[in-house]
Protein backbone atom coordinates (compact mmCIF):
# COMPACT_ATOMS: atom_id res chain seq x y z
CA MET A 1 138.90 -141.37 -61.84
CA ALA A 2 139.12 -144.94 -61.12
CA SER A 3 141.01 -144.42 -57.89
CA ALA A 4 138.19 -142.66 -56.01
CA GLY A 5 138.24 -145.29 -53.33
CA THR A 6 136.36 -148.28 -52.46
CA TYR A 7 132.68 -147.73 -51.87
CA LYS A 8 130.68 -150.06 -49.45
CA GLN A 9 126.97 -150.11 -49.62
CA ASP A 10 124.87 -150.18 -46.51
CA LEU A 11 123.08 -153.57 -46.44
CA PRO A 12 120.69 -155.27 -43.89
CA PRO A 13 122.41 -157.44 -41.28
CA LYS A 14 122.97 -161.15 -41.92
CA GLY A 15 119.82 -163.06 -41.15
CA GLY A 16 117.63 -159.88 -41.62
CA TYR A 17 115.96 -157.48 -39.45
CA ALA A 18 113.94 -158.53 -36.46
CA PRO A 19 110.14 -158.70 -37.16
CA ILE A 20 107.97 -155.59 -36.60
CA ASN A 21 105.29 -155.93 -34.03
CA PHE A 22 102.14 -154.47 -35.45
CA LYS A 23 99.46 -156.26 -33.39
CA ARG A 24 97.11 -154.02 -31.52
CA ILE A 25 97.86 -153.79 -27.84
CA PRO A 26 94.41 -152.95 -26.08
CA ALA A 27 94.51 -150.38 -23.28
CA ARG A 28 93.75 -151.36 -19.86
CA SER A 29 90.18 -150.69 -18.79
CA VAL A 30 90.27 -148.35 -15.81
CA LEU A 31 86.60 -147.00 -15.85
CA SER A 32 83.69 -149.10 -16.42
CA ALA A 33 80.15 -147.95 -17.47
CA PRO A 34 78.77 -148.18 -13.98
CA ILE A 35 81.63 -146.05 -12.61
CA ILE A 36 81.15 -143.41 -15.31
CA TYR A 37 77.41 -143.26 -14.95
CA GLY A 38 77.71 -143.23 -11.18
CA GLY A 39 80.17 -140.30 -11.28
CA LEU A 40 77.88 -138.42 -13.78
CA LEU A 41 74.85 -138.80 -11.48
CA ALA A 42 76.91 -137.81 -8.37
CA THR A 43 78.20 -134.58 -9.92
CA MET A 44 74.82 -133.78 -11.46
CA GLY A 45 73.31 -134.21 -7.95
CA PHE A 46 75.99 -132.09 -6.34
CA GLY A 47 75.44 -129.33 -8.95
CA THR A 48 71.59 -129.34 -8.50
CA TYR A 49 72.03 -129.03 -4.70
CA THR A 50 74.50 -126.18 -4.97
CA TYR A 51 72.36 -124.35 -7.55
CA LYS A 52 69.14 -124.58 -5.37
CA ARG A 53 71.13 -123.55 -2.20
CA GLY A 54 72.46 -120.53 -4.15
CA ILE A 55 69.03 -119.58 -5.39
CA ARG A 56 67.61 -119.82 -1.81
CA GLN A 57 70.46 -117.50 -0.58
CA ILE A 58 69.81 -114.94 -3.41
CA ARG A 59 66.11 -114.99 -2.59
CA ILE A 60 66.87 -114.33 1.03
CA ILE A 61 69.20 -111.37 0.16
CA GLU A 62 66.62 -110.06 -2.38
CA ILE A 63 63.89 -110.18 0.39
CA GLU A 64 66.11 -108.39 2.78
CA MET A 65 67.01 -105.65 0.22
CA LYS A 66 63.37 -105.16 -0.64
CA SER A 67 62.46 -104.86 3.00
CA ALA A 68 65.18 -102.23 3.51
CA SER A 69 64.14 -100.45 0.53
CA LEU A 70 60.50 -100.32 1.79
CA ALA A 71 61.64 -99.27 5.26
CA LEU A 72 63.90 -96.46 3.88
CA THR A 73 61.54 -95.12 1.16
CA PRO A 74 59.57 -92.91 3.41
CA LEU A 75 62.77 -91.42 4.90
CA MET A 76 64.28 -90.88 1.55
CA LEU A 77 61.20 -89.24 0.13
CA ALA A 78 61.04 -86.90 3.09
CA GLU A 79 64.75 -86.03 2.55
CA ARG A 80 64.14 -85.42 -1.06
CA ASP A 81 61.16 -83.11 -0.25
CA ARG A 82 63.28 -81.28 2.31
CA GLU A 83 66.10 -80.87 -0.08
CA PHE A 84 63.60 -79.64 -2.67
CA LEU A 85 62.28 -76.90 -0.28
CA LYS A 86 65.85 -75.86 0.67
CA GLN A 87 66.72 -75.39 -2.99
CA LEU A 88 63.58 -73.37 -3.54
CA ARG A 89 64.66 -71.17 -0.65
CA LYS A 90 68.15 -70.91 -1.96
CA ASN A 91 66.62 -69.80 -5.39
CA ARG A 92 64.42 -67.25 -3.81
CA ASP A 93 67.31 -65.81 -1.69
CA ALA A 94 69.56 -65.74 -4.78
CA GLU A 95 66.76 -63.99 -6.79
CA GLU A 96 66.26 -61.46 -3.96
CA LYS A 97 69.96 -60.63 -3.88
CA LEU A 98 70.33 -60.55 -7.69
CA MET A 99 67.35 -58.24 -8.22
CA ALA A 100 67.87 -56.10 -5.09
CA ASN A 101 68.67 -52.92 -7.22
CA VAL A 102 65.78 -53.43 -9.75
CA GLU A 103 62.91 -50.97 -9.01
CA GLY A 104 59.45 -52.56 -8.81
CA TRP A 105 60.82 -56.16 -8.59
CA GLU A 106 59.00 -58.31 -6.13
CA VAL A 107 60.59 -61.76 -5.40
CA GLY A 108 58.56 -64.62 -6.86
CA THR A 109 56.85 -62.46 -9.46
CA PHE A 110 57.64 -60.91 -12.73
CA TYR A 111 57.54 -57.10 -11.89
CA GLY A 112 54.64 -57.70 -9.61
CA HIS A 113 52.62 -60.07 -11.76
CA LYS A 114 52.36 -63.60 -10.55
CA VAL A 115 53.97 -66.06 -12.96
CA TYR A 116 51.96 -69.08 -11.78
CA LYS A 117 48.22 -68.01 -11.54
CA THR A 118 46.35 -71.21 -11.46
CA ILE A 119 48.33 -73.53 -9.14
CA GLY A 120 47.18 -72.13 -5.81
CA ASP A 121 49.20 -73.50 -2.96
CA GLU A 122 51.00 -76.05 -4.96
CA LEU A 123 54.60 -75.87 -5.67
CA PRO A 124 55.49 -74.97 -9.25
CA LYS A 125 56.60 -77.58 -11.72
CA MET A 126 60.00 -76.65 -13.27
CA THR A 127 62.61 -78.04 -15.38
CA TRP A 128 65.94 -79.37 -13.98
CA GLU A 129 67.84 -76.34 -15.31
CA GLU A 130 65.42 -73.88 -13.89
CA PHE A 131 65.45 -75.60 -10.49
CA TYR A 132 69.24 -75.54 -10.22
CA ILE A 133 69.80 -72.20 -11.84
CA HIS A 134 71.45 -70.54 -8.92
CA THR A 135 73.82 -73.38 -8.01
CA ASN A 136 77.40 -73.96 -9.07
CA ARG A 137 78.41 -77.03 -11.26
CA LEU A 138 79.46 -79.13 -8.40
CA GLU A 139 76.19 -78.92 -6.56
CA ARG A 140 74.29 -79.55 -9.91
CA ASN A 141 76.32 -82.67 -10.62
CA LYS A 142 75.87 -83.94 -7.01
CA ALA A 143 72.13 -83.59 -7.40
CA ASN A 144 72.17 -85.14 -10.90
CA ASN A 145 73.95 -88.29 -9.38
CA GLN A 146 71.03 -88.53 -6.76
CA VAL A 147 68.37 -88.45 -9.41
CA GLN A 148 66.63 -91.54 -8.20
CA TRP A 149 65.41 -89.70 -5.06
CA LEU A 150 65.13 -86.42 -6.57
CA LYS A 151 62.54 -87.30 -9.06
CA MET A 152 59.32 -85.47 -8.51
CA ASP A 153 56.17 -87.62 -8.31
């Protein structure tokens, strides 16, 4: 085992290693306090300006939408009432066709007796299902989607 070869240990160079620089090197100052605060105030001022301008535009749009809603409400209510009367007429025609072969049946009554005795000339209050009893599913869903204007007062 003695002839394994010569072994040379790794040693520092003659004269030693160069000294290690461990002193703090301060960074160059790019932004000073007045520049930082000036930038902060400028961005806050710009943000406040754009916020107030946006609020003003939103208020203008809201006023216009409210004006349009107020202008269209009578028209939409009239259309709602017109659709209500048309549906009542459809219901009446469907009842007349359905009960044509029943003896003693008078349309709008229950075998000749009035169903609504105390309402006079008012239109009867009825449920959603009763109102759309003689329609198909498509018409019922269409009316259900327009529920805002079909609500009864």
